mmCIF file with all atom_site columns, C-alpha atoms in Angstrom:
data_model
loop_
_atom_site.group_PDB
_atom_site.id
_atom_site.type_symbol
_atom_site.label_atom_id
_atom_site.label_alt_id
_atom_site.label_comp_id
_atom_site.label_asym_id
_atom_site.label_entity_id
_atom_site.label_seq_id
_atom_site.pdbx_PDB_ins_code
_atom_site.Cartn_x
_atom_site.Cartn_y
_atom_site.Cartn_z
_atom_site.occupancy
_atom_site.B_iso_or_equiv
_atom_site.pdbx_formal_charge
_atom_site.auth_seq_id
_atom_site.auth_comp_id
_atom_site.auth_asym_id
_atom_site.auth_atom_id
_atom_site.pdbx_PDB_model_num
ATOM 1   C CA . UNK A 1 1   ? 25.334 120.896 38.613  1.00 64.00 ? 1   UNK A CA 1
ATOM 2   C CA . UNK A 1 2   ? 25.858 119.231 35.197  1.00 71.00 ? 2   UNK A CA 1
ATOM 3   C CA . UNK A 1 3   ? 29.000 117.879 36.554  1.00 73.00 ? 3   UNK A CA 1
ATOM 4   C CA . UNK A 1 4   ? 27.434 116.367 39.487  1.00 73.00 ? 4   UNK A CA 1
ATOM 5   C CA . UNK A 1 5   ? 24.620 115.002 37.359  1.00 72.00 ? 5   UNK A CA 1
ATOM 6   C CA . UNK A 1 6   ? 27.209 113.550 34.862  1.00 73.00 ? 6   UNK A CA 1
ATOM 7   C CA . UNK A 1 7   ? 29.177 112.068 37.502  1.00 79.00 ? 7   UNK A CA 1
ATOM 8   C CA . UNK A 1 8   ? 26.096 110.219 38.922  1.00 80.00 ? 8   UNK A CA 1
ATOM 9   C CA . UNK A 1 9   ? 25.229 108.998 35.479  1.00 79.00 ? 9   UNK A CA 1
ATOM 10  C CA . UNK A 1 10  ? 28.782 108.005 34.515  1.00 88.00 ? 10  UNK A CA 1
ATOM 11  C CA . UNK A 1 11  ? 29.792 106.244 37.844  1.00 87.00 ? 11  UNK A CA 1
ATOM 12  C CA . UNK A 1 12  ? 27.407 103.203 37.324  1.00 86.00 ? 12  UNK A CA 1
ATOM 13  C CA . UNK A 1 13  ? 28.788 102.979 33.619  1.00 88.00 ? 13  UNK A CA 1
ATOM 14  C CA . UNK A 1 14  ? 32.398 102.925 35.026  1.00 91.00 ? 14  UNK A CA 1
ATOM 15  C CA . UNK A 1 15  ? 31.395 100.107 37.552  1.00 92.00 ? 15  UNK A CA 1
ATOM 16  C CA . UNK A 1 16  ? 29.628 98.077  34.928  1.00 92.00 ? 16  UNK A CA 1
ATOM 17  C CA . UNK A 1 17  ? 32.669 98.505  32.665  1.00 94.00 ? 17  UNK A CA 1
ATOM 18  C CA . UNK A 1 18  ? 35.028 97.466  35.320  1.00 96.00 ? 18  UNK A CA 1
ATOM 19  C CA . UNK A 1 19  ? 32.907 94.481  36.208  1.00 97.00 ? 19  UNK A CA 1
ATOM 20  C CA . UNK A 1 20  ? 32.715 93.611  32.427  1.00 97.00 ? 20  UNK A CA 1
ATOM 21  C CA . UNK A 1 21  ? 36.509 93.861  32.167  1.00 97.00 ? 21  UNK A CA 1
ATOM 22  C CA . UNK A 1 22  ? 36.977 91.670  35.328  1.00 97.00 ? 22  UNK A CA 1
ATOM 23  C CA . UNK A 1 23  ? 34.494 89.077  34.104  1.00 97.00 ? 23  UNK A CA 1
ATOM 24  C CA . UNK A 1 24  ? 36.300 89.103  30.643  1.00 97.00 ? 24  UNK A CA 1
ATOM 25  C CA . UNK A 1 25  ? 39.737 88.675  32.448  1.00 98.00 ? 25  UNK A CA 1
ATOM 26  C CA . UNK A 1 26  ? 38.347 85.872  34.574  1.00 98.00 ? 26  UNK A CA 1
ATOM 27  C CA . UNK A 1 27  ? 36.929 84.276  31.564  1.00 97.00 ? 27  UNK A CA 1
ATOM 28  C CA . UNK A 1 28  ? 40.033 84.421  29.665  1.00 97.00 ? 28  UNK A CA 1
ATOM 29  C CA . UNK A 1 29  ? 41.931 83.011  32.679  1.00 98.00 ? 29  UNK A CA 1
ATOM 30  C CA . UNK A 1 30  ? 39.534 80.234  33.003  1.00 98.00 ? 30  UNK A CA 1
ATOM 31  C CA . UNK A 1 31  ? 39.861 79.304  29.181  1.00 97.00 ? 31  UNK A CA 1
ATOM 32  C CA . UNK A 1 32  ? 43.668 79.669  29.505  1.00 97.00 ? 32  UNK A CA 1
ATOM 33  C CA . UNK A 1 33  ? 43.593 77.162  32.379  1.00 97.00 ? 33  UNK A CA 1
ATOM 34  C CA . UNK A 1 34  ? 41.280 74.747  30.759  1.00 97.00 ? 34  UNK A CA 1
ATOM 35  C CA . UNK A 1 35  ? 43.285 75.004  27.662  1.00 97.00 ? 35  UNK A CA 1
ATOM 36  C CA . UNK A 1 36  ? 46.578 74.137  29.454  1.00 97.00 ? 36  UNK A CA 1
ATOM 37  C CA . UNK A 1 37  ? 44.817 71.345  31.257  1.00 97.00 ? 37  UNK A CA 1
ATOM 38  C CA . UNK A 1 38  ? 43.740 69.856  27.977  1.00 97.00 ? 38  UNK A CA 1
ATOM 39  C CA . UNK A 1 39  ? 47.153 70.307  26.504  1.00 97.00 ? 39  UNK A CA 1
ATOM 40  C CA . UNK A 1 40  ? 48.705 68.537  29.360  1.00 97.00 ? 40  UNK A CA 1
ATOM 41  C CA . UNK A 1 41  ? 46.284 65.702  29.111  1.00 96.00 ? 41  UNK A CA 1
ATOM 42  C CA . UNK A 1 42  ? 46.892 65.352  25.338  1.00 97.00 ? 42  UNK A CA 1
ATOM 43  C CA . UNK A 1 43  ? 50.587 65.222  25.880  1.00 97.00 ? 43  UNK A CA 1
ATOM 44  C CA . UNK A 1 44  ? 50.206 62.670  28.642  1.00 97.00 ? 44  UNK A CA 1
ATOM 45  C CA . UNK A 1 45  ? 47.951 60.675  26.348  1.00 97.00 ? 45  UNK A CA 1
ATOM 46  C CA . UNK A 1 46  ? 50.382 60.828  23.527  1.00 97.00 ? 46  UNK A CA 1
ATOM 47  C CA . UNK A 1 47  ? 53.264 59.790  25.845  1.00 97.00 ? 47  UNK A CA 1
ATOM 48  C CA . UNK A 1 48  ? 51.227 56.800  27.127  1.00 97.00 ? 48  UNK A CA 1
ATOM 49  C CA . UNK A 1 49  ? 50.393 55.667  23.653  1.00 97.00 ? 49  UNK A CA 1
ATOM 50  C CA . UNK A 1 50  ? 53.933 55.999  22.472  1.00 97.00 ? 50  UNK A CA 1
ATOM 51  C CA . UNK A 1 51  ? 55.134 54.029  25.482  1.00 97.00 ? 51  UNK A CA 1
ATOM 52  C CA . UNK A 1 52  ? 52.514 51.249  24.701  1.00 98.00 ? 52  UNK A CA 1
ATOM 53  C CA . UNK A 1 53  ? 53.380 50.932  21.044  1.00 97.00 ? 53  UNK A CA 1
ATOM 54  C CA . UNK A 1 54  ? 57.055 51.117  21.811  1.00 97.00 ? 54  UNK A CA 1
ATOM 55  C CA . UNK A 1 55  ? 56.598 48.235  24.198  1.00 96.00 ? 55  UNK A CA 1
ATOM 56  C CA . UNK A 1 56  ? 54.537 46.247  21.552  1.00 98.00 ? 56  UNK A CA 1
ATOM 57  C CA . UNK A 1 57  ? 57.229 46.940  18.872  1.00 98.00 ? 57  UNK A CA 1
ATOM 58  C CA . UNK A 1 58  ? 60.138 45.811  21.318  1.00 97.00 ? 58  UNK A CA 1
ATOM 59  C CA . UNK A 1 59  ? 58.156 42.577  22.147  1.00 98.00 ? 59  UNK A CA 1
ATOM 60  C CA . UNK A 1 60  ? 57.626 41.861  18.489  1.00 98.00 ? 60  UNK A CA 1
ATOM 61  C CA . UNK A 1 61  ? 61.174 42.503  17.678  1.00 98.00 ? 61  UNK A CA 1
ATOM 62  C CA . UNK A 1 62  ? 62.252 40.165  20.433  1.00 97.00 ? 62  UNK A CA 1
ATOM 63  C CA . UNK A 1 63  ? 59.997 37.541  19.215  1.00 97.00 ? 63  UNK A CA 1
ATOM 64  C CA . UNK A 1 64  ? 61.278 38.032  15.597  1.00 98.00 ? 64  UNK A CA 1
ATOM 65  C CA . UNK A 1 65  ? 64.945 37.758  16.838  1.00 98.00 ? 65  UNK A CA 1
ATOM 66  C CA . UNK A 1 66  ? 64.080 34.667  18.642  1.00 97.00 ? 66  UNK A CA 1
ATOM 67  C CA . UNK A 1 67  ? 62.583 33.063  15.644  1.00 97.00 ? 67  UNK A CA 1
ATOM 68  C CA . UNK A 1 68  ? 65.569 34.115  13.516  1.00 98.00 ? 68  UNK A CA 1
ATOM 69  C CA . UNK A 1 69  ? 67.849 32.585  16.224  1.00 97.00 ? 69  UNK A CA 1
ATOM 70  C CA . UNK A 1 70  ? 65.754 29.372  16.136  1.00 97.00 ? 70  UNK A CA 1
ATOM 71  C CA . UNK A 1 71  ? 66.025 29.138  12.251  1.00 98.00 ? 71  UNK A CA 1
ATOM 72  C CA . UNK A 1 72  ? 69.802 29.630  12.518  1.00 98.00 ? 72  UNK A CA 1
ATOM 73  C CA . UNK A 1 73  ? 70.140 26.908  14.903  1.00 98.00 ? 73  UNK A CA 1
ATOM 74  C CA . UNK A 1 74  ? 68.126 24.653  12.755  1.00 98.00 ? 74  UNK A CA 1
ATOM 75  C CA . UNK A 1 75  ? 70.087 25.666  9.578   1.00 98.00 ? 75  UNK A CA 1
ATOM 76  C CA . UNK A 1 76  ? 73.208 24.871  11.326  1.00 98.00 ? 76  UNK A CA 1
ATOM 77  C CA . UNK A 1 77  ? 71.851 21.423  12.467  1.00 98.00 ? 77  UNK A CA 1
ATOM 78  C CA . UNK A 1 78  ? 70.748 20.574  9.125   1.00 98.00 ? 78  UNK A CA 1
ATOM 79  C CA . UNK A 1 79  ? 74.159 21.533  7.579   1.00 98.00 ? 79  UNK A CA 1
ATOM 80  C CA . UNK A 1 80  ? 75.930 19.507  10.175  1.00 98.00 ? 80  UNK A CA 1
ATOM 81  C CA . UNK A 1 81  ? 73.797 16.386  9.272   1.00 98.00 ? 81  UNK A CA 1
ATOM 82  C CA . UNK A 1 82  ? 74.473 16.991  5.607   1.00 98.00 ? 82  UNK A CA 1
ATOM 83  C CA . UNK A 1 83  ? 78.173 17.380  6.139   1.00 98.00 ? 83  UNK A CA 1
ATOM 84  C CA . UNK A 1 84  ? 78.164 14.153  8.276   1.00 98.00 ? 84  UNK A CA 1
ATOM 85  C CA . UNK A 1 85  ? 76.239 12.330  5.561   1.00 98.00 ? 85  UNK A CA 1
ATOM 86  C CA . UNK A 1 86  ? 78.472 13.601  2.821   1.00 98.00 ? 86  UNK A CA 1
ATOM 87  C CA . UNK A 1 87  ? 81.737 12.571  4.826   1.00 97.00 ? 87  UNK A CA 1
ATOM 88  C CA . UNK A 1 88  ? 80.168 9.064   5.408   1.00 96.00 ? 88  UNK A CA 1
ATOM 89  C CA . UNK A 1 89  ? 79.489 8.648   1.662   1.00 95.00 ? 89  UNK A CA 1
ATOM 90  C CA . UNK A 1 90  ? 82.837 9.874   0.710   1.00 96.00 ? 90  UNK A CA 1
ATOM 91  C CA . UNK A 1 91  ? 84.532 7.402   3.211   1.00 96.00 ? 91  UNK A CA 1
ATOM 92  C CA . UNK A 1 92  ? 82.267 4.539   1.852   1.00 92.00 ? 92  UNK A CA 1
ATOM 93  C CA . UNK A 1 93  ? 83.182 5.471   -1.725  1.00 91.00 ? 93  UNK A CA 1
ATOM 94  C CA . UNK A 1 94  ? 86.892 5.481   -1.029  1.00 92.00 ? 94  UNK A CA 1
ATOM 95  C CA . UNK A 1 95  ? 86.539 2.195   0.812   1.00 89.00 ? 95  UNK A CA 1
ATOM 96  C CA . UNK A 1 96  ? 84.751 0.581   -2.174  1.00 83.00 ? 96  UNK A CA 1
ATOM 97  C CA . UNK A 1 97  ? 87.198 1.984   -4.638  1.00 82.00 ? 97  UNK A CA 1
ATOM 98  C CA . UNK A 1 98  ? 90.097 0.532   -2.588  1.00 84.00 ? 98  UNK A CA 1
ATOM 99  C CA . UNK A 1 99  ? 88.294 -2.952  -2.409  1.00 80.00 ? 99  UNK A CA 1
ATOM 100 C CA . UNK A 1 100 ? 87.681 -2.807  -6.031  1.00 76.00 ? 100 UNK A CA 1
ATOM 101 C CA . UNK A 1 101 ? 91.171 -1.865  -6.859  1.00 77.00 ? 101 UNK A CA 1
ATOM 102 C CA . UNK A 1 102 ? 92.302 -5.014  -4.689  1.00 75.00 ? 102 UNK A CA 1
ATOM 103 C CA . UNK A 1 103 ? 90.307 -7.372  -6.657  1.00 72.00 ? 103 UNK A CA 1
ATOM 104 C CA . UNK A 1 104 ? 92.120 -9.175  -9.526  1.00 70.00 ? 104 UNK A CA 1
ATOM 105 C CA . UNK A 1 105 ? 91.034 -7.944  -12.815 1.00 68.00 ? 105 UNK A CA 1
ATOM 106 C CA . UNK A 1 106 ? 91.400 -11.530 -14.594 1.00 55.00 ? 106 UNK A CA 1
ATOM 107 C CA . UNK A 1 107 ? 90.413 -12.011 -18.067 1.00 54.00 ? 107 UNK A CA 1
ATOM 108 C CA . UNK A 1 108 ? 86.721 -12.637 -17.384 1.00 54.00 ? 108 UNK A CA 1
ATOM 109 C CA . UNK A 1 109 ? 84.209 -10.748 -19.141 1.00 59.00 ? 109 UNK A CA 1
ATOM 110 C CA . UNK A 1 110 ? 81.585 -8.802  -17.036 1.00 62.00 ? 110 UNK A CA 1
ATOM 111 C CA . UNK A 1 111 ? 81.252 -8.664  -13.188 1.00 69.00 ? 111 UNK A CA 1
ATOM 112 C CA . UNK A 1 112 ? 82.492 -11.573 -11.153 1.00 68.00 ? 112 UNK A CA 1
ATOM 113 C CA . UNK A 1 113 ? 81.127 -12.572 -7.838  1.00 71.00 ? 113 UNK A CA 1
ATOM 114 C CA . UNK A 1 114 ? 83.489 -10.547 -5.699  1.00 72.00 ? 114 UNK A CA 1
ATOM 115 C CA . UNK A 1 115 ? 82.619 -7.164  -7.680  1.00 70.00 ? 115 UNK A CA 1
ATOM 116 C CA . UNK A 1 116 ? 78.961 -7.887  -7.374  1.00 72.00 ? 116 UNK A CA 1
ATOM 117 C CA . UNK A 1 117 ? 79.341 -7.970  -3.656  1.00 74.00 ? 117 UNK A CA 1
ATOM 118 C CA . UNK A 1 118 ? 80.631 -4.405  -3.671  1.00 71.00 ? 118 UNK A CA 1
ATOM 119 C CA . UNK A 1 119 ? 77.452 -3.048  -5.327  1.00 73.00 ? 119 UNK A CA 1
ATOM 120 C CA . UNK A 1 120 ? 74.987 -1.568  -2.981  1.00 72.00 ? 120 UNK A CA 1
ATOM 121 C CA . UNK A 1 121 ? 71.971 -3.789  -2.258  1.00 65.00 ? 121 UNK A CA 1
#
């Protein structure tokens, strides 16, 4: 009789414990699912952010490379102009020296009319 009474008293407790265990398991499963969804969202957001900044960095690097190339072209142009000017001045100096050497020295003091014509105006 005690056994029958105990089984009637314990049965609801066992059922309640089983329901609580099932509820706890389902709660854990829900939290695990939500946590994995949050983790997936975090990874996707990080990947999108990294892709965005990688694109921005590549664009900035491209612009910097283009600016560098432009500066190199400008330097080469200026260097060519300077080389051309130097060559022209050197040729002019050689011509003036040849013309000066071709003039007779004479015994006159100072510059004569032909030598003055060789001076730049």
